[in-house]
Amino acid sequence: MSDSSVKHKNKKELIPKMPIDPSHPYAHFQGFLILPFIAAVLTFLGSIVMVTFQNPSKLAGFDLFIYWTDFAYIPLLIITFYAWMKRKKYTPYLMIFYFVIHAIWNLSYLIGVDGFRLDTFNLAMSVIWVIYFIRSERVKKVFTN
């Protein structure tokens, strides 16, 4: 056995992989999956508040755009939460769609509003979550129904 294979083997042992048990009743909330779920819940609650307490006839311009985006988030997130709880196979696609819309919504601040700055953190997180839902082994093993 060469030195390089021993070093490689020891490196693997230093970073143990967490086992993915898709049969666990809370597997769809384990690991990093809880973070995008919390982000979606917070968006959902914010959208309900916006749609409930704002009158669209009194809004104009970019504020009206935000209102209708929040309005569109509500049914999208209800369908997404249902699919998430049932561990539907199409859940990752819904989450990718949600985060792409969220990224576009963040980018719209560059165009639509004077005096507002781009929220680079939220934009970066949207991109990261899209990549996560595309590449994650956990996502592929958990959402199989």
PDB file of N, CA, C and O in Angstrom, residues 54-109:
ATOM      1  N   GLN A  54     -52.470  44.738   2.849  1.00  0.00           N
ATOM      2  CA  GLN A  54     -52.247  45.779   1.847  1.00  0.00           C
ATOM      3  C   GLN A  54     -53.388  45.780   0.835  1.00  0.00           C
ATOM      4  O   GLN A  54     -53.876  44.727   0.437  1.00  0.00           O
ATOM      5  N   ASN A  55     -53.779  46.945   0.413  1.00  0.00           N
ATOM      6  CA  ASN A  55     -54.803  47.095  -0.608  1.00  0.00           C
ATOM      7  C   ASN A  55     -54.095  47.375  -1.931  1.00  0.00           C
ATOM      8  O   ASN A  55     -53.454  48.421  -2.072  1.00  0.00           O
ATOM      9  N   PRO A  56     -54.206  46.473  -2.913  1.00  0.00           N
ATOM     10  CA  PRO A  56     -53.462  46.675  -4.150  1.00  0.00           C
ATOM     11  C   PRO A  56     -53.886  47.925  -4.922  1.00  0.00           C
ATOM     12  O   PRO A  56     -53.100  48.474  -5.688  1.00  0.00           O
ATOM     13  N   SER A  57     -55.102  48.406  -4.696  1.00  0.00           N
ATOM     14  CA  SER A  57     -55.535  49.617  -5.400  1.00  0.00           C
ATOM     15  C   SER A  57     -54.812  50.862  -4.886  1.00  0.00           C
ATOM     16  O   SER A  57     -54.788  51.885  -5.563  1.00  0.00           O
ATOM     17  N   LYS A  58     -54.226  50.775  -3.702  1.00  0.00           N
ATOM     18  CA  LYS A  58     -53.473  51.904  -3.146  1.00  0.00           C
ATOM     19  C   LYS A  58     -51.976  51.802  -3.429  1.00  0.00           C
ATOM     20  O   LYS A  58     -51.210  52.670  -3.029  1.00  0.00           O
ATOM     21  N   LEU A  59     -51.575  50.740  -4.100  1.00  0.00           N
ATOM     22  CA  LEU A  59     -50.166  50.537  -4.413  1.00  0.00           C
ATOM     23  C   LEU A  59     -49.909  50.881  -5.873  1.00  0.00           C
ATOM     24  O   LEU A  59     -50.795  50.777  -6.716  1.00  0.00           O
ATOM     25  N   ALA A  60     -48.692  51.274  -6.154  1.00  0.00           N
ATOM     26  CA  ALA A  60     -48.314  51.586  -7.533  1.00  0.00           C
ATOM     27  C   ALA A  60     -46.861  51.197  -7.761  1.00  0.00           C
ATOM     28  O   ALA A  60     -46.076  51.066  -6.819  1.00  0.00           O
ATOM     29  N   GLY A  61     -46.522  51.002  -9.017  1.00  0.00           N
ATOM     30  CA  GLY A  61     -45.146  50.746  -9.390  1.00  0.00           C
ATOM     31  C   GLY A  61     -44.573  49.485  -8.783  1.00  0.00           C
ATOM     32  O   GLY A  61     -45.176  48.418  -8.808  1.00  0.00           O
ATOM     33  N   PHE A  62     -43.388  49.625  -8.211  1.00  0.00           N
ATOM     34  CA  PHE A  62     -42.661  48.484  -7.682  1.00  0.00           C
ATOM     35  C   PHE A  62     -43.366  47.857  -6.478  1.00  0.00           C
ATOM     36  O   PHE A  62     -43.313  46.642  -6.300  1.00  0.00           O
ATOM     37  N   ASP A  63     -44.045  48.674  -5.672  1.00  0.00           N
ATOM     38  CA  ASP A  63     -44.797  48.135  -4.529  1.00  0.00           C
ATOM     39  C   ASP A  63     -45.904  47.189  -5.005  1.00  0.00           C
ATOM     40  O   ASP A  63     -46.170  46.165  -4.373  1.00  0.00           O
ATOM     41  N   LEU A  64     -46.524  47.525  -6.126  1.00  0.00           N
ATOM     42  CA  LEU A  64     -47.561  46.667  -6.694  1.00  0.00           C
ATOM     43  C   LEU A  64     -46.953  45.364  -7.213  1.00  0.00           C
ATOM     44  O   LEU A  64     -47.540  44.291  -7.049  1.00  0.00           O
ATOM     45  N   PHE A  65     -45.764  45.461  -7.795  1.00  0.00           N
ATOM     46  CA  PHE A  65     -45.050  44.263  -8.235  1.00  0.00           C
ATOM     47  C   PHE A  65     -44.767  43.334  -7.058  1.00  0.00           C
ATOM     48  O   PHE A  65     -44.968  42.125  -7.144  1.00  0.00           O
ATOM     49  N   ILE A  66     -44.304  43.898  -5.950  1.00  0.00           N
ATOM     50  CA  ILE A  66     -44.039  43.097  -4.749  1.00  0.00           C
ATOM     51  C   ILE A  66     -45.321  42.450  -4.238  1.00  0.00           C
ATOM     52  O   ILE A  66     -45.333  41.277  -3.858  1.00  0.00           O
ATOM     53  N   TYR A  67     -46.407  43.198  -4.242  1.00  0.00           N
ATOM     54  CA  TYR A  67     -47.698  42.667  -3.791  1.00  0.00           C
ATOM     55  C   TYR A  67     -48.086  41.442  -4.623  1.00  0.00           C
ATOM     56  O   TYR A  67     -48.447  40.406  -4.070  1.00  0.00           O
ATOM     57  N   TRP A  68     -48.037  41.567  -5.946  1.00  0.00           N
ATOM     58  CA  TRP A  68     -48.466  40.455  -6.808  1.00  0.00           C
ATOM     59  C   TRP A  68     -47.494  39.280  -6.755  1.00  0.00           C
ATOM     60  O   TRP A  68     -47.913  38.129  -6.908  1.00  0.00           O
ATOM     61  N   THR A  69     -46.240  39.543  -6.517  1.00  0.00           N
ATOM     62  CA  THR A  69     -45.289  38.446  -6.323  1.00  0.00           C
ATOM     63  C   THR A  69     -45.644  37.682  -5.054  1.00  0.00           C
ATOM     64  O   THR A  69     -45.668  36.445  -5.050  1.00  0.00           O
ATOM     65  N   ASP A  70     -45.925  38.408  -3.980  1.00  0.00           N
ATOM     66  CA  ASP A  70     -46.338  37.754  -2.735  1.00  0.00           C
ATOM     67  C   ASP A  70     -47.646  36.991  -2.928  1.00  0.00           C
ATOM     68  O   ASP A  70     -47.818  35.898  -2.390  1.00  0.00           O
ATOM     69  N   PHE A  71     -48.550  37.564  -3.692  1.00  0.00           N
ATOM     70  CA  PHE A  71     -49.817  36.900  -3.984  1.00  0.00           C
ATOM     71  C   PHE A  71     -49.569  35.571  -4.714  1.00  0.00           C
ATOM     72  O   PHE A  71     -50.203  34.561  -4.401  1.00  0.00           O
ATOM     73  N   ALA A  72     -48.628  35.559  -5.649  1.00  0.00           N
ATOM     74  CA  ALA A  72     -48.318  34.343  -6.407  1.00  0.00           C
ATOM     75  C   ALA A  72     -47.579  33.312  -5.558  1.00  0.00           C
ATOM     76  O   ALA A  72     -47.702  32.102  -5.795  1.00  0.00           O
ATOM     77  N   TYR A  73     -46.815  33.776  -4.571  1.00  0.00           N
ATOM     78  CA  TYR A  73     -46.097  32.848  -3.694  1.00  0.00           C
ATOM     79  C   TYR A  73     -47.040  31.964  -2.884  1.00  0.00           C
ATOM     80  O   TYR A  73     -46.721  30.818  -2.599  1.00  0.00           O
ATOM     81  N   ILE A  74     -48.184  32.482  -2.496  1.00  0.00           N
ATOM     82  CA  ILE A  74     -49.069  31.741  -1.587  1.00  0.00           C
ATOM     83  C   ILE A  74     -49.491  30.394  -2.173  1.00  0.00           C
ATOM     84  O   ILE A  74     -49.257  29.351  -1.542  1.00  0.00           O
ATOM     85  N   PRO A  75     -50.120  30.327  -3.359  1.00  0.00           N
ATOM     86  CA  PRO A  75     -50.494  28.999  -3.868  1.00  0.00           C
ATOM     87  C   PRO A  75     -49.280  28.129  -4.202  1.00  0.00           C
ATOM     88  O   PRO A  75     -49.316  26.909  -3.979  1.00  0.00           O
ATOM     89  N   LEU A  76     -48.207  28.757  -4.712  1.00  0.00           N
ATOM     90  CA  LEU A  76     -46.998  27.988  -5.014  1.00  0.00           C
ATOM     91  C   LEU A  76     -46.468  27.315  -3.756  1.00  0.00           C
ATOM     92  O   LEU A  76     -46.146  26.122  -3.768  1.00  0.00           O
ATOM     93  N   LEU A  77     -46.408  28.054  -2.658  1.00  0.00           N
ATOM     94  CA  LEU A  77     -45.855  27.484  -1.430  1.00  0.00           C
ATOM     95  C   LEU A  77     -46.808  26.495  -0.772  1.00  0.00           C
ATOM     96  O   LEU A  77     -46.354  25.532  -0.146  1.00  0.00           O
ATOM     97  N   ILE A  78     -48.106  26.683  -0.909  1.00  0.00           N
ATOM     98  CA  ILE A  78     -49.053  25.682  -0.383  1.00  0.00           C
ATOM     99  C   ILE A  78     -48.840  24.346  -1.098  1.00  0.00           C
ATOM    100  O   ILE A  78     -48.766  23.292  -0.460  1.00  0.00           O
ATOM    101  N   ILE A  79     -48.726  24.391  -2.424  1.00  0.00           N
ATOM    102  CA  ILE A  79     -48.473  23.167  -3.193  1.00  0.00           C
ATOM    103  C   ILE A  79     -47.118  22.575  -2.809  1.00  0.00           C
ATOM    104  O   ILE A  79     -46.989  21.360  -2.632  1.00  0.00           O
ATOM    105  N   THR A  80     -46.125  23.428  -2.636  1.00  0.00           N
ATOM    106  CA  THR A  80     -44.780  22.970  -2.273  1.00  0.00           C
ATOM    107  C   THR A  80     -44.773  22.320  -0.896  1.00  0.00           C
ATOM    108  O   THR A  80     -44.171  21.260  -0.708  1.00  0.00           O
ATOM    109  N   PHE A  81     -45.468  22.918   0.076  1.00  0.00           N
ATOM    110  CA  PHE A  81     -45.513  22.339   1.426  1.00  0.00           C
ATOM    111  C   PHE A  81     -46.227  20.986   1.419  1.00  0.00           C
ATOM    112  O   PHE A  81     -45.805  20.056   2.107  1.00  0.00           O
ATOM    113  N   TYR A  82     -47.302  20.882   0.649  1.00  0.00           N
ATOM    114  CA  TYR A  82     -47.999  19.598   0.539  1.00  0.00           C
ATOM    115  C   TYR A  82     -47.056  18.537  -0.031  1.00  0.00           C
ATOM    116  O   TYR A  82     -46.937  17.439   0.513  1.00  0.00           O
ATOM    117  N   ALA A  83     -46.378  18.891  -1.130  1.00  0.00           N
ATOM    118  CA  ALA A  83     -45.452  17.947  -1.762  1.00  0.00           C
ATOM    119  C   ALA A  83     -44.309  17.596  -0.811  1.00  0.00           C
ATOM    120  O   ALA A  83     -43.855  16.450  -0.763  1.00  0.00           O
ATOM    121  N   TRP A  84     -43.851  18.589  -0.040  1.00  0.00           N
ATOM    122  CA  TRP A  84     -42.758  18.350   0.911  1.00  0.00           C
ATOM    123  C   TRP A  84     -43.183  17.341   1.971  1.00  0.00           C
ATOM    124  O   TRP A  84     -42.443  16.417   2.286  1.00  0.00           O
ATOM    125  N   MET A  85     -44.376  17.541   2.540  1.00  0.00           N
ATOM    126  CA  MET A  85     -44.846  16.645   3.603  1.00  0.00           C
ATOM    127  C   MET A  85     -45.093  15.228   3.093  1.00  0.00           C
ATOM    128  O   MET A  85     -44.890  14.258   3.811  1.00  0.00           O
ATOM    129  N   LYS A  86     -45.524  15.119   1.833  1.00  0.00           N
ATOM    130  CA  LYS A  86     -45.788  13.806   1.237  1.00  0.00           C
ATOM    131  C   LYS A  86     -44.549  13.219   0.576  1.00  0.00           C
ATOM    132  O   LYS A  86     -44.604  12.119   0.037  1.00  0.00           O
ATOM    133  N   ARG A  87     -43.441  13.971   0.623  1.00  0.00           N
ATOM    134  CA  ARG A  87     -42.161  13.559   0.038  1.00  0.00           C
ATOM    135  C   ARG A  87     -42.294  13.215  -1.440  1.00  0.00           C
ATOM    136  O   ARG A  87     -41.747  12.229  -1.929  1.00  0.00           O
ATOM    137  N   LYS A  88     -43.021  14.041  -2.155  1.00  0.00           N
ATOM    138  CA  LYS A  88     -43.242  13.818  -3.579  1.00  0.00           C
ATOM    139  C   LYS A  88     -41.949  14.010  -4.358  1.00  0.00           C
ATOM    140  O   LYS A  88     -41.126  14.854  -4.023  1.00  0.00           O
ATOM    141  N   LYS A  89     -41.816  13.257  -5.425  1.00  0.00           N
ATOM    142  CA  LYS A  89     -40.617  13.293  -6.249  1.00  0.00           C
ATOM    143  C   LYS A  89     -40.407  14.655  -6.898  1.00  0.00           C
ATOM    144  O   LYS A  89     -39.277  15.053  -7.181  1.00  0.00           O
ATOM    145  N   TYR A  90     -41.486  15.391  -7.149  1.00  0.00           N
ATOM    146  CA  TYR A  90     -41.381  16.694  -7.815  1.00  0.00           C
ATOM    147  C   TYR A  90     -41.104  17.843  -6.843  1.00  0.00           C
ATOM    148  O   TYR A  90     -40.964  18.992  -7.269  1.00  0.00           O
ATOM    149  N   THR A  91     -40.990  17.580  -5.554  1.00  0.00           N
ATOM    150  CA  THR A  91     -40.707  18.627  -4.563  1.00  0.00           C
ATOM    151  C   THR A  91     -39.427  19.409  -4.878  1.00  0.00           C
ATOM    152  O   THR A  91     -39.434  20.641  -4.809  1.00  0.00           O
ATOM    153  N   PRO A  92     -38.317  18.744  -5.221  1.00  0.00           N
ATOM    154  CA  PRO A  92     -37.117  19.527  -5.548  1.00  0.00           C
ATOM    155  C   PRO A  92     -37.337  20.507  -6.708  1.00  0.00           C
ATOM    156  O   PRO A  92     -36.810  21.621  -6.688  1.00  0.00           O
ATOM    157  N   TYR A  93     -38.138  20.119  -7.695  1.00  0.00           N
ATOM    158  CA  TYR A  93     -38.409  21.016  -8.818  1.00  0.00           C
ATOM    159  C   TYR A  93     -39.207  22.235  -8.363  1.00  0.00           C
ATOM    160  O   TYR A  93     -38.963  23.350  -8.829  1.00  0.00           O
ATOM    161  N   LEU A  94     -40.145  22.017  -7.451  1.00  0.00           N
ATOM    162  CA  LEU A  94     -40.904  23.148  -6.908  1.00  0.00           C
ATOM    163  C   LEU A  94     -40.002  24.088  -6.125  1.00  0.00           C
ATOM    164  O   LEU A  94     -40.118  25.315  -6.233  1.00  0.00           O
ATOM    165  N   MET A  95     -39.098  23.515  -5.342  1.00  0.00           N
ATOM    166  CA  MET A  95     -38.184  24.355  -4.558  1.00  0.00           C
ATOM    167  C   MET A  95     -37.198  25.092  -5.466  1.00  0.00           C
ATOM    168  O   MET A  95     -36.882  26.256  -5.221  1.00  0.00           O
ATOM    169  N   ILE A  96     -36.737  24.436  -6.515  1.00  0.00           N
ATOM    170  CA  ILE A  96     -35.859  25.113  -7.475  1.00  0.00           C
ATOM    171  C   ILE A  96     -36.617  26.265  -8.125  1.00  0.00           C
ATOM    172  O   ILE A  96     -36.090  27.380  -8.236  1.00  0.00           O
ATOM    173  N   PHE A  97     -37.854  26.022  -8.524  1.00  0.00           N
ATOM    174  CA  PHE A  97     -38.681  27.074  -9.123  1.00  0.00           C
ATOM    175  C   PHE A  97     -38.875  28.234  -8.146  1.00  0.00           C
ATOM    176  O   PHE A  97     -38.732  29.399  -8.514  1.00  0.00           O
ATOM    177  N   TYR A  98     -39.176  27.898  -6.888  1.00  0.00           N
ATOM    178  CA  TYR A  98     -39.362  28.923  -5.861  1.00  0.00           C
ATOM    179  C   TYR A  98     -38.094  29.773  -5.698  1.00  0.00           C
ATOM    180  O   TYR A  98     -38.156  31.006  -5.674  1.00  0.00           O
ATOM    181  N   PHE A  99     -36.937  29.129  -5.588  1.00  0.00           N
ATOM    182  CA  PHE A  99     -35.698  29.881  -5.368  1.00  0.00           C
ATOM    183  C   PHE A  99     -35.258  30.649  -6.609  1.00  0.00           C
ATOM    184  O   PHE A  99     -34.627  31.700  -6.487  1.00  0.00           O
ATOM    185  N   VAL A 100     -35.574  30.158  -7.800  1.00  0.00           N
ATOM    186  CA  VAL A 100     -35.286  30.927  -9.018  1.00  0.00           C
ATOM    187  C   VAL A 100     -36.151  32.181  -9.043  1.00  0.00           C
ATOM    188  O   VAL A 100     -35.664  33.280  -9.345  1.00  0.00           O
ATOM    189  N   ILE A 101     -37.438  32.043  -8.731  1.00  0.00           N
ATOM    190  CA  ILE A 101     -38.317  33.219  -8.660  1.00  0.00           C
ATOM    191  C   ILE A 101     -37.808  34.188  -7.593  1.00  0.00           C
ATOM    192  O   ILE A 101     -37.809  35.401  -7.797  1.00  0.00           O
ATOM    193  N   HIS A 102     -37.379  33.644  -6.469  1.00  0.00           N
ATOM    194  CA  HIS A 102     -36.868  34.488  -5.388  1.00  0.00           C
ATOM    195  C   HIS A 102     -35.609  35.242  -5.838  1.00  0.00           C
ATOM    196  O   HIS A 102     -35.440  36.422  -5.513  1.00  0.00           O
ATOM    197  N   ALA A 103     -34.746  34.581  -6.593  1.00  0.00           N
ATOM    198  CA  ALA A 103     -33.538  35.236  -7.102  1.00  0.00           C
ATOM    199  C   ALA A 103     -33.900  36.339  -8.097  1.00  0.00           C
ATOM    200  O   ALA A 103     -33.347  37.440  -8.046  1.00  0.00           O
ATOM    201  N   ILE A 104     -34.859  36.055  -8.980  1.00  0.00           N
ATOM    202  CA  ILE A 104     -35.307  37.076  -9.942  1.00  0.00           C
ATOM    203  C   ILE A 104     -35.928  38.246  -9.201  1.00  0.00           C
ATOM    204  O   ILE A 104     -35.703  39.410  -9.539  1.00  0.00           O
ATOM    205  N   TRP A 105     -36.704  37.942  -8.177  1.00  0.00           N
ATOM    206  CA  TRP A 105     -37.334  38.980  -7.353  1.00  0.00           C
ATOM    207  C   TRP A 105     -36.257  39.861  -6.715  1.00  0.00           C
ATOM    208  O   TRP A 105     -36.375  41.082  -6.691  1.00  0.00           O
ATOM    209  N   ASN A 106     -35.184  39.242  -6.221  1.00  0.00           N
ATOM    210  CA  ASN A 106     -34.074  40.016  -5.647  1.00  0.00           C
ATOM    211  C   ASN A 106     -33.374  40.851  -6.708  1.00  0.00           C
ATOM    212  O   ASN A 106     -33.005  41.998  -6.456  1.00  0.00           O
ATOM    213  N   LEU A 107     -33.181  40.300  -7.887  1.00  0.00           N
ATOM    214  CA  LEU A 107     -32.535  41.044  -8.967  1.00  0.00           C
ATOM    215  C   LEU A 107     -33.396  42.207  -9.455  1.00  0.00           C
ATOM    216  O   LEU A 107     -32.872  43.195  -9.962  1.00  0.00           O
ATOM    217  N   SER A 108     -34.705  42.090  -9.295  1.00  0.00           N
ATOM    218  CA  SER A 108     -35.599  43.157  -9.756  1.00  0.00           C
ATOM    219  C   SER A 108     -35.367  44.458  -8.997  1.00  0.00           C
ATOM    220  O   SER A 108     -35.713  45.531  -9.494  1.00  0.00           O
ATOM    221  N   TYR A 109     -34.774  44.382  -7.830  1.00  0.00           N
ATOM    222  CA  TYR A 109     -34.450  45.602  -7.091  1.00  0.00           C
ATOM    223  C   TYR A 109     -33.439  46.466  -7.844  1.00  0.00           C
ATOM    224  O   TYR A 109     -33.393  47.672  -7.662  1.00  0.00           O
TER     225      TYR A 109
END
